[in-house]
mmCIF file of C-alpha atoms in Angstrom:
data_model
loop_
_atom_site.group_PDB
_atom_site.id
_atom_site.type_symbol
_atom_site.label_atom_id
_atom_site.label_comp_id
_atom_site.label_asym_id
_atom_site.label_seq_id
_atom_site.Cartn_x
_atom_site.Cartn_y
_atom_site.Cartn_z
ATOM 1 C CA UNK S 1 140.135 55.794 81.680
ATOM 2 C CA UNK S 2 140.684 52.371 82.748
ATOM 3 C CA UNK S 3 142.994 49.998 80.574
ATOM 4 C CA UNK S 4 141.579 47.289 78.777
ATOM 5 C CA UNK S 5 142.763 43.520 78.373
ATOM 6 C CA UNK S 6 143.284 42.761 75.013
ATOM 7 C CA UNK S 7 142.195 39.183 76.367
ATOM 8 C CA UNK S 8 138.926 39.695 75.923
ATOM 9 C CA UNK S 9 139.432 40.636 72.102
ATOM 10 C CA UNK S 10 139.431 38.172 69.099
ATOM 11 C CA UNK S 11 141.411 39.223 65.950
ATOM 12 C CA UNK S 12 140.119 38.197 63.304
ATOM 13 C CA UNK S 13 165.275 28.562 56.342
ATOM 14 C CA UNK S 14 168.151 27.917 58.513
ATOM 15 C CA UNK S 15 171.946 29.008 56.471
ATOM 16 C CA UNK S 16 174.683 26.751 56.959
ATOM 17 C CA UNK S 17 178.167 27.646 56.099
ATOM 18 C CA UNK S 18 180.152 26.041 53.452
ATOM 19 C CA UNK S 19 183.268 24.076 54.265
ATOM 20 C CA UNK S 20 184.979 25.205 51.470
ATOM 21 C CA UNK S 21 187.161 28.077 53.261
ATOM 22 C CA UNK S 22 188.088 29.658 50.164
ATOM 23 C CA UNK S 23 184.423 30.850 49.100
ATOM 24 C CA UNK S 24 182.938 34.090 50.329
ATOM 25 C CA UNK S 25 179.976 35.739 49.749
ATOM 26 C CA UNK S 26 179.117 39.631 49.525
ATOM 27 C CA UNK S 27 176.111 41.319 49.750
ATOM 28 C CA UNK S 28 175.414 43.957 46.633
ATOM 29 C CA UNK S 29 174.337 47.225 47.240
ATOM 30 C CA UNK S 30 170.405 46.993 46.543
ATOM 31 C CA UNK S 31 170.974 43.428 48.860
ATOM 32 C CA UNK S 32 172.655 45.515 51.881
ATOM 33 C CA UNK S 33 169.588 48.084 51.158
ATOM 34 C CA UNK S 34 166.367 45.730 51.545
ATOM 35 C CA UNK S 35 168.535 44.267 54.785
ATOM 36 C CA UNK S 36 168.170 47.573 56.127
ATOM 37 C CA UNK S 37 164.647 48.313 55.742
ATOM 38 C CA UNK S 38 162.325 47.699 58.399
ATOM 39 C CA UNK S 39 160.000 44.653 58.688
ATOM 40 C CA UNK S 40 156.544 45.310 57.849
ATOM 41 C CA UNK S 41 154.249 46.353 60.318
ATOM 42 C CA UNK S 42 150.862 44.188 61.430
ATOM 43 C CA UNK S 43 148.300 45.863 63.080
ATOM 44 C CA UNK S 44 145.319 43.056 64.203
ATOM 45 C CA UNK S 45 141.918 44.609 64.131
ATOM 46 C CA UNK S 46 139.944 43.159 67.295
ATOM 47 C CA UNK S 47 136.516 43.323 68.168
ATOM 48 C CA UNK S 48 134.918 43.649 71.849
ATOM 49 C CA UNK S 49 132.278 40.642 72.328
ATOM 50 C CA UNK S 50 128.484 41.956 71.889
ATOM 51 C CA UNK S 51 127.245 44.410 74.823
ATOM 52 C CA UNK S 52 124.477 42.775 76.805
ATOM 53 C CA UNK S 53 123.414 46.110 78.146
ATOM 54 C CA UNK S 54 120.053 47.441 75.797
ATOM 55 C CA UNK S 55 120.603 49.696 73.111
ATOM 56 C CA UNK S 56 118.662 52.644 75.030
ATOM 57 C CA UNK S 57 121.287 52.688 77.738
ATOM 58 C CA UNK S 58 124.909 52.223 75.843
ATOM 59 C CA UNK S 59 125.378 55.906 75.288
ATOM 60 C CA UNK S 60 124.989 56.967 78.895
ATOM 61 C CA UNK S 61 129.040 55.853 78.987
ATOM 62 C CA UNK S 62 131.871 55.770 76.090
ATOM 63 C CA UNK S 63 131.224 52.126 74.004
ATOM 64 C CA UNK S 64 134.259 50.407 73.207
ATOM 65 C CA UNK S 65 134.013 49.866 69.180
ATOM 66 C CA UNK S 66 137.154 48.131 68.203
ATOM 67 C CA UNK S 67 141.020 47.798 69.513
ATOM 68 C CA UNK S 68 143.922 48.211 66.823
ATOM 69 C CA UNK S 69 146.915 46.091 68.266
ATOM 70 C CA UNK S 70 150.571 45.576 66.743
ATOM 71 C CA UNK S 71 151.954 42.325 66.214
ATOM 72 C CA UNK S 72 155.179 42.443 68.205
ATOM 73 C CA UNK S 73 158.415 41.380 66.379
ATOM 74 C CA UNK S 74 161.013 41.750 69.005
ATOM 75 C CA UNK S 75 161.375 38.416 70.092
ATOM 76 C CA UNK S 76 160.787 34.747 69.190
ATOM 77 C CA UNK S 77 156.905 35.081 70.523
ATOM 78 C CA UNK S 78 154.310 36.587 68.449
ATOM 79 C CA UNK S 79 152.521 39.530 70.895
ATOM 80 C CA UNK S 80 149.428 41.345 70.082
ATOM 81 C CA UNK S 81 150.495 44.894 71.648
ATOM 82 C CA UNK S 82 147.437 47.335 72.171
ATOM 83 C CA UNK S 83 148.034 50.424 70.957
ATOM 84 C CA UNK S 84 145.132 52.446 70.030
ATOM 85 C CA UNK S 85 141.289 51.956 70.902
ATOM 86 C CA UNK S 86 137.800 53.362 68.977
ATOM 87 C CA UNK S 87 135.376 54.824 71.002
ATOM 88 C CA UNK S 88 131.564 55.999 70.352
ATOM 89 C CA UNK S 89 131.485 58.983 72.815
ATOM 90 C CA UNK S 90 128.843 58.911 75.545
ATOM 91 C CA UNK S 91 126.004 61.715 75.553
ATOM 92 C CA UNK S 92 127.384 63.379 78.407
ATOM 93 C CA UNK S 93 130.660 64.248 77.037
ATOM 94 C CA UNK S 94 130.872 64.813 73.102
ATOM 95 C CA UNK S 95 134.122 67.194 73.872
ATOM 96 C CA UNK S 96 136.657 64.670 74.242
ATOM 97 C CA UNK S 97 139.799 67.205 72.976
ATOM 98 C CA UNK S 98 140.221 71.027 73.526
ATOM 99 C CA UNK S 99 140.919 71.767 69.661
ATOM 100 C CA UNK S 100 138.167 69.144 67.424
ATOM 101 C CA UNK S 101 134.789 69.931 67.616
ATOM 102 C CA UNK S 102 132.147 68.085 69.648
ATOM 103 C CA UNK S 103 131.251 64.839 68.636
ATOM 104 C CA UNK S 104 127.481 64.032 67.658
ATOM 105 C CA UNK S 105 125.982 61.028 66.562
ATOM 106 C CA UNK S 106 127.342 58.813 64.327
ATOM 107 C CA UNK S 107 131.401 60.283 65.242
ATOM 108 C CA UNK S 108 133.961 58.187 67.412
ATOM 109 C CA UNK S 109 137.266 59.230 68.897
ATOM 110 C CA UNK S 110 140.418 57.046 69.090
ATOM 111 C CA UNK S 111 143.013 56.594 72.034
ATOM 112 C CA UNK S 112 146.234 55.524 72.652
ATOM 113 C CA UNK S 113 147.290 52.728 74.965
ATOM 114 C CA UNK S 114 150.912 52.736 73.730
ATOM 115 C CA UNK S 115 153.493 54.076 71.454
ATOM 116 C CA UNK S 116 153.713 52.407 68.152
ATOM 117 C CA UNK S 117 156.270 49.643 68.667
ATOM 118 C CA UNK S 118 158.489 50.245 65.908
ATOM 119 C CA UNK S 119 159.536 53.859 66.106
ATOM 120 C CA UNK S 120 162.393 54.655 68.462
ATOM 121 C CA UNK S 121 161.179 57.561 69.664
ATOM 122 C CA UNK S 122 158.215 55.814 71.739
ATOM 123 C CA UNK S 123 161.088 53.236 73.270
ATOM 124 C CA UNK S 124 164.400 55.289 73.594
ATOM 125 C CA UNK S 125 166.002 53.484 76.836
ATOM 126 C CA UNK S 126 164.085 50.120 76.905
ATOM 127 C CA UNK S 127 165.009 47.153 75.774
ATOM 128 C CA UNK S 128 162.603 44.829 74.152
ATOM 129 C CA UNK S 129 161.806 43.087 76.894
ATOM 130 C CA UNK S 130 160.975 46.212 78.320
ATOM 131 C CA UNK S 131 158.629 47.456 76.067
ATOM 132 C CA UNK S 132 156.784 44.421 75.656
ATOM 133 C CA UNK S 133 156.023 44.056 79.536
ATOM 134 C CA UNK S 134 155.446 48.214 79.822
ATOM 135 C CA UNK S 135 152.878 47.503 77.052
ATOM 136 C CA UNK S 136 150.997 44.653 79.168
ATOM 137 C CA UNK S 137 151.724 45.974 82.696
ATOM 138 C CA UNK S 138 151.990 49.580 82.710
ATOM 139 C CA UNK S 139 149.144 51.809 83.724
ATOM 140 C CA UNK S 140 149.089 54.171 80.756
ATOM 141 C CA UNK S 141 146.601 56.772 80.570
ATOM 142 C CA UNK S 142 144.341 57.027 77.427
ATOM 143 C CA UNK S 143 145.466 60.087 75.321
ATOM 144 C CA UNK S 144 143.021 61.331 72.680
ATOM 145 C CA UNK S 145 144.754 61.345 69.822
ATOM 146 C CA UNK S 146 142.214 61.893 66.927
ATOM 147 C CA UNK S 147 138.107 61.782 65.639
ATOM 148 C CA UNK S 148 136.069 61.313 62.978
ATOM 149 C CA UNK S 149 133.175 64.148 63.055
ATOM 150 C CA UNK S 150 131.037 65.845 60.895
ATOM 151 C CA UNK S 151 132.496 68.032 58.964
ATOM 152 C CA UNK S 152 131.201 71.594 59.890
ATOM 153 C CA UNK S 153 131.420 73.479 57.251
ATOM 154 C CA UNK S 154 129.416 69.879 54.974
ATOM 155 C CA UNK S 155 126.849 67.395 57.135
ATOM 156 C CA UNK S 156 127.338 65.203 54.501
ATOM 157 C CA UNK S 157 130.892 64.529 54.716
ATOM 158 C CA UNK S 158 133.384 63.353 57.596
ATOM 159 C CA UNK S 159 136.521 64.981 59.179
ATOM 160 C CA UNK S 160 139.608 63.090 60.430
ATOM 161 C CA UNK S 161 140.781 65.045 62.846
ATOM 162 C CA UNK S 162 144.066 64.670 64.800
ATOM 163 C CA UNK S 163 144.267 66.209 68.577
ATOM 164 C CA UNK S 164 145.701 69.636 67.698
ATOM 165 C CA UNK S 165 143.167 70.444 65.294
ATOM 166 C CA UNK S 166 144.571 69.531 61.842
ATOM 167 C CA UNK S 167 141.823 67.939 59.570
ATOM 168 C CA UNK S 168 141.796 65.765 57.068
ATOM 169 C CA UNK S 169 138.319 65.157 54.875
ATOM 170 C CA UNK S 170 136.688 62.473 54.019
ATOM 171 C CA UNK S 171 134.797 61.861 50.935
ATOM 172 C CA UNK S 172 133.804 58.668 48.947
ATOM 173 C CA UNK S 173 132.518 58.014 46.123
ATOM 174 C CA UNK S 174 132.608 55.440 42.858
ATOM 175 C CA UNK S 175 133.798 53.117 45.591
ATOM 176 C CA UNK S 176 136.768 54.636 46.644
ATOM 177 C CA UNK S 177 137.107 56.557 50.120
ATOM 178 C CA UNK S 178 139.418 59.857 49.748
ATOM 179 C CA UNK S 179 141.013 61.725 52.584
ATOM 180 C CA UNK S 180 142.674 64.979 51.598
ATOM 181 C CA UNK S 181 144.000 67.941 53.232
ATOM 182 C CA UNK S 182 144.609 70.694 50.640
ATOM 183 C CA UNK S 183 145.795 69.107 47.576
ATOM 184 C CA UNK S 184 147.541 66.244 49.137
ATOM 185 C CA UNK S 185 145.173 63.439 48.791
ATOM 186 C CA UNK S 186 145.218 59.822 49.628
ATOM 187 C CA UNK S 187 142.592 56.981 48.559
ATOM 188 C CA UNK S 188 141.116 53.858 49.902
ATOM 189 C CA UNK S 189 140.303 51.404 46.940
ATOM 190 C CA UNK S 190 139.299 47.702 47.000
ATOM 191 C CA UNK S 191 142.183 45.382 45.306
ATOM 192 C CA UNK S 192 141.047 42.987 42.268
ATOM 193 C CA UNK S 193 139.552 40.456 44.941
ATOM 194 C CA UNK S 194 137.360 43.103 46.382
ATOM 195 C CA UNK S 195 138.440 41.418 50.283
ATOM 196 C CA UNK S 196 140.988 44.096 51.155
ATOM 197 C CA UNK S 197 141.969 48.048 50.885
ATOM 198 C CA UNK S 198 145.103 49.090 49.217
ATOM 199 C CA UNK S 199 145.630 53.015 50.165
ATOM 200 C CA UNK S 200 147.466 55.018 47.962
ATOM 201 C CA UNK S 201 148.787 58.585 46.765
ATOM 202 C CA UNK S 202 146.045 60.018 44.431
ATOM 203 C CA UNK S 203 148.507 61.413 42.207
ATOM 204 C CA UNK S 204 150.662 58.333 42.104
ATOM 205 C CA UNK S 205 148.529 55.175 41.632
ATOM 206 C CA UNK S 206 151.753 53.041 42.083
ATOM 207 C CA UNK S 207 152.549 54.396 45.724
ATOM 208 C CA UNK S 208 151.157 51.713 48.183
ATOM 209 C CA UNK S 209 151.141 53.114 51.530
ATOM 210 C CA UNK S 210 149.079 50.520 53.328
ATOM 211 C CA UNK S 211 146.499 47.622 53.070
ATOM 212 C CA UNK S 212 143.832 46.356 55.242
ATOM 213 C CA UNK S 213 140.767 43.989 55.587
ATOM 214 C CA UNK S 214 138.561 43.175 58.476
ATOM 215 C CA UNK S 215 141.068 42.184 60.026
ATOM 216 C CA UNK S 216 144.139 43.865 60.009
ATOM 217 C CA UNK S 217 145.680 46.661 59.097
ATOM 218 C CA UNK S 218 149.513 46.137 57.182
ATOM 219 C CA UNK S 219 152.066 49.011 56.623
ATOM 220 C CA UNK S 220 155.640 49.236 55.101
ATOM 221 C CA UNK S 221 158.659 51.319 54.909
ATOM 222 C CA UNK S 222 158.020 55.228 53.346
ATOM 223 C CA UNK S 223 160.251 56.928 51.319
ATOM 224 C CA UNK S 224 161.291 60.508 51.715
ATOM 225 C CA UNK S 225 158.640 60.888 49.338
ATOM 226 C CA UNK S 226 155.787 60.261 50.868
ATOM 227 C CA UNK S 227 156.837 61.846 53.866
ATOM 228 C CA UNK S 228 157.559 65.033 51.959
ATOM 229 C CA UNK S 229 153.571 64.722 50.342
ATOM 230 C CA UNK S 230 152.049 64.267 53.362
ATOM 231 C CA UNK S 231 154.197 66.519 55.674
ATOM 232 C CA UNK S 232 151.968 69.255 55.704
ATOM 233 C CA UNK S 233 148.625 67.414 56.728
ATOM 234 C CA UNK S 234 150.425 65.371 59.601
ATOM 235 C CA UNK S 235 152.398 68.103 61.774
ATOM 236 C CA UNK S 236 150.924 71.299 63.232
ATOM 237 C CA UNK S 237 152.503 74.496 62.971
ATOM 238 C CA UNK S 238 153.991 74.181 65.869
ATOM 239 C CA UNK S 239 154.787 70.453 65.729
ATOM 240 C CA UNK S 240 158.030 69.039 64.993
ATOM 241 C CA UNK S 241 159.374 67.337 61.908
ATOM 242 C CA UNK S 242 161.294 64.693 63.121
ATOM 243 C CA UNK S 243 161.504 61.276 61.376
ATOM 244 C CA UNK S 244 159.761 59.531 63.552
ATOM 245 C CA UNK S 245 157.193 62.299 64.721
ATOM 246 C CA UNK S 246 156.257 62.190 60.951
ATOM 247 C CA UNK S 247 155.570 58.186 60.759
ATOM 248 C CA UNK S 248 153.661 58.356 63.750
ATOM 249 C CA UNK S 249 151.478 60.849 62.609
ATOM 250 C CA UNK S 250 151.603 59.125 59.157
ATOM 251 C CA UNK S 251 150.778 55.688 61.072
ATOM 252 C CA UNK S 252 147.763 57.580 62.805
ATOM 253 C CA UNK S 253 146.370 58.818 60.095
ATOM 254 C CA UNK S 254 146.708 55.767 57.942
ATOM 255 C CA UNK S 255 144.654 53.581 60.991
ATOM 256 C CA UNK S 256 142.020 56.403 62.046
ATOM 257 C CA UNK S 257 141.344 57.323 58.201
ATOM 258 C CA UNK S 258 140.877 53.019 57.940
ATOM 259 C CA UNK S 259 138.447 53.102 60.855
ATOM 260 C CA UNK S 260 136.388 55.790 58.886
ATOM 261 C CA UNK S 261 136.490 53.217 55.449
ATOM 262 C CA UNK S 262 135.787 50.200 58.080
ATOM 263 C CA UNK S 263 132.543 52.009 59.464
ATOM 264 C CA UNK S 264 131.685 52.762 55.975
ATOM 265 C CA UNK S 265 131.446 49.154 55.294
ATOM 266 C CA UNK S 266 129.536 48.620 57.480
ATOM 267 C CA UNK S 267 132.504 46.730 59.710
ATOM 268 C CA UNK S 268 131.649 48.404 62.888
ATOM 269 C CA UNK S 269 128.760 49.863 64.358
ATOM 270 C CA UNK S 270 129.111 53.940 64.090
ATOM 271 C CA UNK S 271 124.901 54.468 64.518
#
């Protein structure tokens, strides 16, 4: 599959020392701890202009829905990084990976353009600079990486599938939108303003794991906790459970599960 510009898209205090030799300051422990943290994460939401082509002909080829970016932070220019892209699968081919089922009406598929930008595992070797112009410049072949389908076994309700197979459902209801696998659950819920999503652990309303609107997508730092809750839902049996395998899948299933909510609403196009 061809790459994709991301030109075409539309996304929605300086310290001075003292003089005074004899003054130091120290950082305290909890200080020394939010240093450490990583920075938030932006991911800009960006639409494809309107297709020109009639409706009666767009599903004879894959229709490009949306583009999730990353807002690069690795040097003093602010870069919108593609990284994955939404597709509405074409007629012809509804069997876009070997272990989800095939797609129907209604379902998209997402692929990757590049490694999330903040997980050293997708830039061991590279500098910054590096990464950044690999991101632009480098041919990098579209990997299936997850769908939303109908859930077999329920017409009425949605999978979110990643590539190997493991699914996560989809339900909604009393305007929240739920994905669960087992008994882990996660939730989708409109903030006071009603303008944005805050998604968080069912069984701990005061976990935040993400928030989005139209668009943009924002995630922080996890905890061992909510790596631990969601472990089993993001790795395969035969997956491994590295740090940053885990936040990748965690990051993937946070965005895919928000494409869901965002076609929900009505955001995008799904029909």
């Amino acid at each position: 599959m061809q790459s994709t510009s991301s030109s075409i898209y539309s996304s929605g205090s300086s310290t001075h020392s003292s003089n005074n030799s004899s003054t130091t300051t120290s950082s305290t422990p909890s200080q020394q701890q939010q240093q450490q943290q990583p920075p938030k994460q932006t991911f800009p939401i960006a639409y494809p202009p309107p297709l020109k082509a009639p409706t009666c002909f767009r599903r004879f080829t894959p229709n490009l829905l949306l583009q999730i970016q990353q807002l690069s932070t690795t040097s003093n220019k602010r870069r919108h990084i593609p990284i994955l892209e939404v597709w509405q699968p074409s007629i012809f081919n509804t069997r876009v990976a070997k272990k989800v089922p095939k797609l129907g009406s209604g379902d998209v598929y997402v692929t990757q353009c590049e490694g999330f930008l903040h997980l050293r595992s997708n830039s061991e070797g590279q500098t910054d600079r590096e990464r950044e112009v690999n991101a632009d410049d480098k041919e990098v072949e579209r990997r299936v990486i997850g769908v939303v389908a109908r859930n077999a076994q329920d017409e009425g309700k949605r999978m979110v599938y990643f590539e190997d197979g493991v699914g996560w459902e989809a339900s909604s209801g009393d305007g929240v939108y739920r994905v669960s696998f087992q008994d882990r659950v996660l939730e989708w819920e409109k903030d006071v303003q009603g303008e944005r999503f805050v998604l968080r652990i069912a069984d701990s309303r005061r976990v935040k794991v993400a928030r989005m609107s139209r668009t943009s997508v924002e995630m922080g730092s996890w905890g061992r906790r909510v790596r631990e809750y969601l472990k089993d839902g993001l790795i395969s049996e035969y997956g491994a459970e590295t740090k940053e395998e885990l936040d990748g899948r965690l990051c993937t299933l946070v965005l895919i599960s928000g494409v869901w909510v965002a076609g929900q609403e009505g955001w995008i196009n799904t029909s």
